[in-house]
Amino acid sequence: MTNPEAQQQGRQSMSDAEPQAESHDRSQEETQAAERLERAVRAAEQALIEFEIAVETFRVEVENFSRLHHQRLGPMYSRLDELDALIAEALAARTGDPEDLRKAREARGLVQPMPGVEELFHGWIDSEGLSPEAAAMLTERPVQPPPRVRPSEEARRIYRELARKAHPDLAEEEAERERRGAFIVRVNAAYAAGDEEALRALAEEWEAGPPPPERRASRSEELYARLEWLAERKEMLAAVAAELESSAIGAMIKMAPEDPDGLLDEIAEQLLAQASEKEARLAELVR
């Protein structure tokens, strides 16, 4: 015969085990959910860093292209404006028509006046005196050629590695984030200048520096907050990228993404052709 007392004890043991099993299942589900969230945060961090690298690279190209565009093509644009003014003045002198005279005054008004002394030397003088470009011009030595629009492939490679290793977004502690932020500012400056040697030195400095602190396990709420911050950061970068792409210089670079430097040569050829046409037109008028 079955012992009633033993049956009662068996039912009681099963009853006690059920809440324990349910608690274990919930804990396991929570752990799995936290792991999935952790992976999502890590993936979002890496995606954001790659996006920042792309945006910074394009910003450097836009800045360099804008400077080169001004240095190399600015005089050509000024020459075209001057030719337009001379043509309009020659035509007005020939016809005496009030409308032609008005157009001549407008054309002359568009020509940039000769800069004053302060404007002429703006940016040429620093705390150490004349800049190398200014000194070269005054002593009739060749001026250093301007840097390329796009940093070299080696500079781009080192920059990407440093950005991926030292990016502030990888830090959880505020002190470490500040340390990384200050370091990345120096990396960005060297990258913008296309300075491979400086980038290599920074890479060595980072490898020799203190190791990044180990990432502490995060609660689910902290991970969700981290994802929200990453999303906001990406939105901000997207706005910066859109502004760069919609700018006149950005649009020009997008026309020749593989060779932005070569685009300057193409534009220069077009401007020279326009100048030749205008000079021929002027010669006809003043003949």
C-alpha positions as a Markdown table, in Angstrom:
| # | Residue | x | y | z |
|---|---|---|---|---|
| 1 | Met | 0.0 | 0.0 | 0.0 |
| 2 | Thr | 1.1 | 3.5 | -0.7 |
| 3 | Asn | 2.0 | 5.6 | 2.3 |
| 4 | Pro | -0.3 | 8.7 | 2.4 |
| 5 | Glu | 2.3 | 10.7 | 4.2 |
| 6 | Ala | 4.9 | 9.9 | 1.6 |
| 7 | Gln | 2.4 | 11.0 | -1.2 |
| 8 | Gln | 1.8 | 14.3 | 0.6 |
| 9 | Gln | 5.5 | 15.0 | 1.0 |
| 10 | Gly | 6.0 | 14.2 | -2.8 |
| 11 | Arg | 3.3 | 16.6 | -3.8 |
| 12 | Gln | 4.7 | 19.3 | -1.5 |
| 13 | Ser | 8.2 | 18.9 | -3.0 |
| 14 | Met | 6.8 | 19.2 | -6.5 |
| 15 | Ser | 4.9 | 22.3 | -5.4 |
| 16 | Asp | 8.0 | 23.9 | -4.0 |
| 17 | Ala | 10.0 | 23.1 | -7.1 |
| 18 | Glu | 7.6 | 24.8 | -9.5 |
| 19 | Pro | 8.3 | 28.4 | -8.4 |
| 20 | Gln | 12.0 | 27.7 | -8.4 |
| 21 | Ala | 11.9 | 26.5 | -12.0 |
| 22 | Glu | 9.8 | 29.5 | -13.0 |
| 23 | Ser | 12.3 | 31.8 | -11.3 |
| 24 | His | 15.2 | 30.1 | -13.1 |
| 25 | Asp | 13.5 | 30.4 | -16.4 |
| 26 | Arg | 12.8 | 34.1 | -15.9 |
| 27 | Ser | 16.4 | 34.7 | -14.9 |
| 28 | Gln | 17.7 | 32.8 | -17.9 |
| 29 | Glu | 15.4 | 34.9 | -20.2 |
| 30 | Glu | 16.5 | 38.1 | -18.6 |
| 31 | Thr | 20.2 | 37.1 | -19.1 |
| 32 | Gln | 19.6 | 36.3 | -22.7 |
| 33 | Ala | 17.8 | 39.5 | -23.3 |
| 34 | Ala | 20.6 | 41.5 | -21.7 |
| 35 | Glu | 23.1 | 39.7 | -23.9 |
| 36 | Arg | 21.2 | 40.5 | -27.0 |
| 37 | Leu | 20.9 | 44.1 | -25.9 |
| 38 | Glu | 24.7 | 44.2 | -25.2 |
| 39 | Arg | 25.4 | 42.9 | -28.7 |
| 40 | Ala | 23.1 | 45.6 | -30.2 |
| 41 | Val | 24.9 | 48.3 | -28.2 |
| 42 | Arg | 28.3 | 47.1 | -29.4 |
| 43 | Ala | 27.1 | 46.9 | -33.0 |
| 44 | Ala | 25.7 | 50.4 | -32.8 |
| 45 | Glu | 28.9 | 51.8 | -31.3 |
| 46 | Gln | 31.0 | 50.3 | -34.1 |
| 47 | Ala | 28.6 | 51.5 | -36.8 |
| 48 | Leu | 28.6 | 55.0 | -35.3 |
| 49 | Ile | 32.4 | 55.1 | -35.3 |
| 50 | Glu | 32.6 | 54.0 | -38.9 |
| 51 | Phe | 30.1 | 56.8 | -39.8 |
| 52 | Glu | 32.1 | 59.4 | -37.9 |
| 53 | Ile | 35.2 | 58.3 | -39.8 |
| 54 | Ala | 33.4 | 58.8 | -43.1 |
| 55 | Val | 32.0 | 62.2 | -42.1 |
| 56 | Glu | 35.4 | 63.4 | -40.8 |
| 57 | Thr | 37.1 | 62.2 | -44.0 |
| 58 | Phe | 34.6 | 64.1 | -46.1 |
| 59 | Arg | 34.9 | 67.2 | -43.9 |
| 60 | Val | 38.7 | 67.2 | -44.4 |
| 61 | Glu | 38.3 | 66.8 | -48.2 |
| 62 | Val | 35.7 | 69.6 | -48.3 |
| 63 | Glu | 38.0 | 71.9 | -46.3 |
| 64 | Asn | 41.1 | 71.1 | -48.3 |
| 65 | Phe | 39.2 | 71.4 | -51.6 |
| 66 | Ser | 37.8 | 74.7 | -50.6 |
| 67 | Arg | 41.3 | 76.1 | -49.7 |
| 68 | Leu | 42.8 | 74.7 | -52.9 |
| 69 | His | 39.9 | 76.0 | -55.0 |
| 70 | His | 40.5 | 79.5 | -53.6 |
| 71 | Gln | 44.3 | 79.3 | -54.0 |
| 72 | Arg | 44.4 | 77.9 | -57.5 |
| 73 | Leu | 41.2 | 79.2 | -59.1 |
| 74 | Gly | 40.6 | 82.4 | -57.2 |
| 75 | Pro | 42.9 | 84.5 | -59.5 |
| 76 | Met | 41.2 | 83.0 | -62.5 |
| 77 | Tyr | 37.8 | 84.0 | -61.3 |
| 78 | Ser | 39.1 | 87.5 | -60.6 |
| 79 | Arg | 40.6 | 87.7 | -64.1 |
| 80 | Leu | 37.2 | 86.7 | -65.6 |
| 81 | Asp | 35.4 | 89.4 | -63.6 |
| 82 | Glu | 38.0 | 91.9 | -64.7 |
| 83 | Leu | 37.5 | 90.9 | -68.4 |
| 84 | Asp | 33.7 | 91.2 | -68.0 |
| 85 | Ala | 34.1 | 94.7 | -66.7 |
| 86 | Leu | 36.5 | 95.7 | -69.4 |
| 87 | Ile | 34.2 | 94.3 | -72.1 |
| 88 | Ala | 31.2 | 96.1 | -70.6 |
| 89 | Glu | 33.2 | 99.4 | -70.4 |
| 90 | Ala | 34.5 | 99.0 | -74.0 |
| 91 | Leu | 31.0 | 98.4 | -75.2 |
| 92 | Ala | 29.6 | 101.3 | -73.3 |
| 93 | Ala | 32.3 | 103.6 | -74.6 |
| 94 | Arg | 31.5 | 102.5 | -78.2 |
| 95 | Thr | 27.7 | 102.9 | -77.9 |
| 96 | Gly | 27.2 | 105.6 | -75.3 |
| 97 | Asp | 23.9 | 103.9 | -74.5 |
| 98 | Pro | 22.7 | 104.6 | -70.9 |
| 99 | Glu | 21.8 | 100.9 | -70.4 |
| 100 | Asp | 25.3 | 99.9 | -71.5 |
| 101 | Leu | 26.8 | 102.4 | -69.2 |
| 102 | Arg | 24.7 | 101.0 | -66.3 |
| 103 | Lys | 25.9 | 97.5 | -67.1 |
| 104 | Ala | 29.5 | 98.6 | -67.2 |
| 105 | Arg | 29.2 | 100.2 | -63.7 |
| 106 | Glu | 27.6 | 97.0 | -62.4 |
| 107 | Ala | 30.3 | 94.8 | -63.9 |
| 108 | Arg | 33.1 | 97.0 | -62.5 |
| 109 | Gly | 31.4 | 96.8 | -59.1 |
| 110 | Leu | 31.7 | 93.1 | -59.1 |
| 111 | Val | 35.5 | 93.2 | -59.5 |
| 112 | Gln | 37.2 | 92.6 | -56.2 |
| 113 | Pro | 39.3 | 95.7 | -55.3 |
| 114 | Met | 43.0 | 95.4 | -54.6 |
| 115 | Pro | 43.4 | 94.4 | -50.9 |
| 116 | Gly | 44.8 | 96.8 | -48.4 |
| 117 | Val | 48.0 | 96.0 | -46.4 |
| 118 | Glu | 46.1 | 94.4 | -43.5 |
| 119 | Glu | 44.1 | 92.2 | -45.8 |
| 120 | Leu | 47.1 | 91.4 | -48.0 |
| 121 | Phe | 49.0 | 90.1 | -45.0 |
| 122 | His | 46.1 | 88.5 | -43.2 |
| 123 | Gly | 47.1 | 84.9 | -42.3 |
| 124 | Trp | 50.7 | 85.5 | -43.4 |
| 125 | Ile | 52.0 | 86.7 | -40.1 |
| 126 | Asp | 51.9 | 84.6 | -36.9 |
| 127 | Ser | 53.7 | 84.5 | -33.6 |
| 128 | Glu | 56.9 | 83.5 | -35.3 |
| 129 | Gly | 56.7 | 86.1 | -38.0 |
| 130 | Leu | 56.0 | 85.6 | -41.7 |
| 131 | Ser | 54.6 | 82.3 | -42.7 |
| 132 | Pro | 56.7 | 80.1 | -45.0 |
| 133 | Glu | 54.4 | 81.0 | -48.0 |
| 134 | Ala | 54.8 | 84.7 | -47.4 |
| 135 | Ala | 58.6 | 84.4 | -46.9 |
| 136 | Ala | 58.9 | 82.4 | -50.1 |
| 137 | Met | 57.0 | 85.0 | -52.1 |
| 138 | Leu | 59.0 | 87.9 | -50.7 |
| 139 | Thr | 62.3 | 86.2 | -51.3 |
| 140 | Glu | 61.2 | 84.9 | -54.8 |
| 141 | Arg | 61.7 | 81.3 | -53.7 |
| 142 | Pro | 59.2 | 78.7 | -54.9 |
| 143 | Val | 56.1 | 78.6 | -52.7 |
| 144 | Gln | 55.4 | 75.2 | -51.2 |
| 145 | Pro | 52.8 | 73.4 | -53.2 |
| 146 | Pro | 49.4 | 73.2 | -51.5 |
| 147 | Pro | 48.4 | 69.9 | -49.9 |
| 148 | Arg | 46.3 | 67.4 | -51.7 |
| 149 | Val | 42.5 | 67.5 | -51.2 |
| 150 | Arg | 42.5 | 64.0 | -49.9 |
| 151 | Pro | 45.0 | 62.6 | -47.3 |
| 152 | Ser | 47.2 | 59.8 | -48.6 |
| 153 | Glu | 46.0 | 56.2 | -48.3 |
| 154 | Glu | 48.5 | 55.5 | -45.5 |
| 155 | Ala | 47.3 | 58.5 | -43.5 |
| 156 | Arg | 43.7 | 57.3 | -44.0 |
| 157 | Arg | 44.6 | 53.8 | -42.9 |
| 158 | Ile | 46.4 | 55.0 | -39.7 |
| 159 | Tyr | 43.5 | 57.4 | -39.0 |
| 160 | Arg | 40.9 | 54.7 | -39.2 |
| 161 | Glu | 42.8 | 52.4 | -36.9 |
| 162 | Leu | 43.3 | 55.1 | -34.3 |
| 163 | Ala | 39.6 | 56.2 | -34.5 |
| 164 | Arg | 38.5 | 52.6 | -34.0 |
| 165 | Lys | 40.8 | 52.0 | -31.1 |
| 166 | Ala | 40.7 | 55.3 | -29.2 |
| 167 | His | 37.3 | 56.7 | -30.0 |
| 168 | Pro | 35.6 | 58.4 | -26.9 |
| 169 | Asp | 32.3 | 56.6 | -27.7 |
| 170 | Leu | 34.0 | 53.3 | -26.6 |
| 171 | Ala | 34.5 | 54.6 | -23.0 |
| 172 | Glu | 32.0 | 54.2 | -20.2 |
| 173 | Glu | 33.8 | 56.3 | -17.5 |
| 174 | Glu | 33.8 | 60.0 | -17.9 |
| 175 | Ala | 37.5 | 60.4 | -17.2 |
| 176 | Glu | 38.4 | 57.8 | -19.8 |
| 177 | Arg | 36.0 | 59.5 | -22.3 |
| 178 | Glu | 37.8 | 62.9 | -21.7 |
| 179 | Arg | 41.2 | 61.3 | -22.1 |
| 180 | Arg | 40.2 | 59.7 | -25.4 |
| 181 | Gly | 38.5 | 62.9 | -26.6 |
| 182 | Ala | 41.6 | 65.0 | -26.1 |
| 183 | Phe | 43.7 | 62.4 | -27.9 |
| 184 | Ile | 41.2 | 62.2 | -30.9 |
| 185 | Val | 41.4 | 66.0 | -31.2 |
| 186 | Arg | 45.1 | 65.6 | -31.9 |
| 187 | Val | 44.5 | 62.7 | -34.3 |
| 188 | Asn | 42.0 | 64.8 | -36.2 |
| 189 | Ala | 44.4 | 67.7 | -36.5 |
| 190 | Ala | 47.2 | 65.5 | -37.9 |
| 191 | Tyr | 44.7 | 63.8 | -40.3 |
| 192 | Ala | 43.4 | 67.1 | -41.6 |
| 193 | Ala | 47.0 | 68.2 | -42.3 |
| 194 | Gly | 47.7 | 64.8 | -44.0 |
| 195 | Asp | 50.7 | 64.4 | -41.6 |
| 196 | Glu | 51.6 | 60.7 | -41.8 |
| 197 | Glu | 54.6 | 61.0 | -39.4 |
| 198 | Ala | 52.4 | 62.7 | -36.7 |
| 199 | Leu | 49.8 | 60.0 | -37.1 |
| 200 | Arg | 52.4 | 57.2 | -36.7 |
| 201 | Ala | 53.7 | 58.9 | -33.6 |
| 202 | Leu | 50.2 | 59.2 | -32.2 |
| 203 | Ala | 49.6 | 55.5 | -32.9 |
| 204 | Glu | 52.8 | 54.6 | -31.0 |
| 205 | Glu | 51.7 | 56.9 | -28.1 |
| 206 | Trp | 48.3 | 55.2 | -27.9 |
| 207 | Glu | 49.8 | 51.7 | -27.9 |
| 208 | Ala | 52.2 | 52.7 | -25.1 |
| 209 | Gly | 49.5 | 54.5 | -23.1 |
| 210 | Pro | 47.4 | 53.1 | -20.3 |
| 211 | Pro | 45.1 | 50.3 | -21.4 |
| 212 | Pro | 41.4 | 51.2 | -21.6 |
| 213 | Pro | 39.5 | 50.1 | -18.5 |
| 214 | Glu | 37.6 | 46.9 | -18.7 |
| 215 | Arg | 33.9 | 47.4 | -19.6 |
| 216 | Arg | 31.7 | 46.8 | -16.6 |
| 217 | Ala | 28.5 | 44.8 | -17.0 |
| 218 | Ser | 25.7 | 47.2 | -17.7 |
| 219 | Arg | 22.1 | 46.9 | -16.6 |
| 220 | Ser | 19.4 | 46.8 | -19.2 |
| 221 | Glu | 18.3 | 50.3 | -18.4 |
| 222 | Glu | 21.8 | 51.6 | -19.0 |
| 223 | Leu | 22.1 | 49.7 | -22.3 |
| 224 | Tyr | 18.8 | 51.2 | -23.5 |
| 225 | Ala | 20.0 | 54.7 | -22.5 |
| 226 | Arg | 23.3 | 54.0 | -24.4 |
| 227 | Leu | 21.4 | 53.0 | -27.5 |
| 228 | Glu | 19.3 | 56.2 | -27.4 |
| 229 | Trp | 22.5 | 58.3 | -27.0 |
| 230 | Leu | 24.1 | 56.5 | -30.0 |
| 231 | Ala | 21.0 | 57.2 | -32.1 |
| 232 | Glu | 21.0 | 60.9 | -31.2 |
| 233 | Arg | 24.7 | 61.1 | -32.0 |
| 234 | Lys | 24.1 | 59.5 | -35.4 |
| 235 | Glu | 21.3 | 61.9 | -36.2 |
| 236 | Met | 23.6 | 64.8 | -35.4 |
| 237 | Leu | 26.3 | 63.4 | -37.7 |
| 238 | Ala | 23.8 | 62.8 | -40.4 |
| 239 | Ala | 22.9 | 66.5 | -40.3 |
| 240 | Val | 26.6 | 67.5 | -40.5 |
| 241 | Ala | 27.1 | 65.1 | -43.5 |
| 242 | Ala | 24.0 | 66.5 | -45.2 |
| 243 | Glu | 25.2 | 70.0 | -44.8 |
| 244 | Leu | 28.7 | 69.2 | -46.2 |
| 245 | Glu | 27.2 | 67.4 | -49.2 |
| 246 | Ser | 24.7 | 70.2 | -49.9 |
| 247 | Ser | 27.5 | 72.8 | -49.9 |
| 248 | Ala | 28.9 | 74.1 | -53.2 |
| 249 | Ile | 32.3 | 72.6 | -52.5 |
| 250 | Gly | 30.8 | 69.3 | -51.3 |
| 251 | Ala | 28.7 | 69.0 | -54.4 |
| 252 | Met | 31.8 | 69.5 | -56.6 |
| 253 | Ile | 33.7 | 66.8 | -54.7 |
| 254 | Lys | 30.7 | 64.4 | -55.2 |
| 255 | Met | 31.1 | 65.0 | -59.0 |
| 256 | Ala | 34.6 | 63.4 | -58.8 |
| 257 | Pro | 34.7 | 61.2 | -55.7 |
| 258 | Glu | 37.6 | 59.1 | -56.9 |
| 259 | Asp | 39.9 | 62.1 | -57.9 |
| 260 | Pro | 38.8 | 65.4 | -56.4 |
| 261 | Asp | 42.3 | 66.9 | -57.1 |
| 262 | Gly | 41.9 | 66.2 | -60.8 |
| 263 | Leu | 38.6 | 68.1 | -60.8 |
| 264 | Leu | 40.5 | 71.3 | -60.0 |
| 265 | Asp | 42.6 | 70.8 | -63.2 |
| 266 | Glu | 39.4 | 70.3 | -65.2 |
| 267 | Ile | 37.8 | 73.5 | -63.8 |
| 268 | Ala | 41.1 | 75.4 | -64.4 |
| 269 | Glu | 41.1 | 74.4 | -68.1 |
| 270 | Gln | 37.4 | 75.5 | -68.4 |
| 271 | Leu | 38.2 | 78.9 | -66.8 |
| 272 | Leu | 41.2 | 79.4 | -69.1 |
| 273 | Ala | 39.1 | 78.7 | -72.1 |
| 274 | Gln | 36.5 | 81.2 | -70.9 |
| 275 | Ala | 39.3 | 83.8 | -70.3 |
| 276 | Ser | 40.6 | 83.3 | -73.8 |
| 277 | Glu | 37.1 | 83.8 | -75.3 |
| 278 | Lys | 36.6 | 87.0 | -73.3 |
| 279 | Glu | 40.1 | 88.3 | -74.2 |
| 280 | Ala | 39.3 | 87.8 | -77.9 |
| 281 | Arg | 36.0 | 89.6 | -77.5 |
| 282 | Leu | 37.7 | 92.5 | -75.7 |
| 283 | Ala | 40.3 | 92.7 | -78.5 |
| 284 | Glu | 37.5 | 93.1 | -81.0 |
| 285 | Leu | 35.9 | 95.9 | -79.1 |
| 286 | Val | 39.0 | 98.0 | -78.5 |
| 287 | Arg | 40.3 | 97.5 | -82.0 |
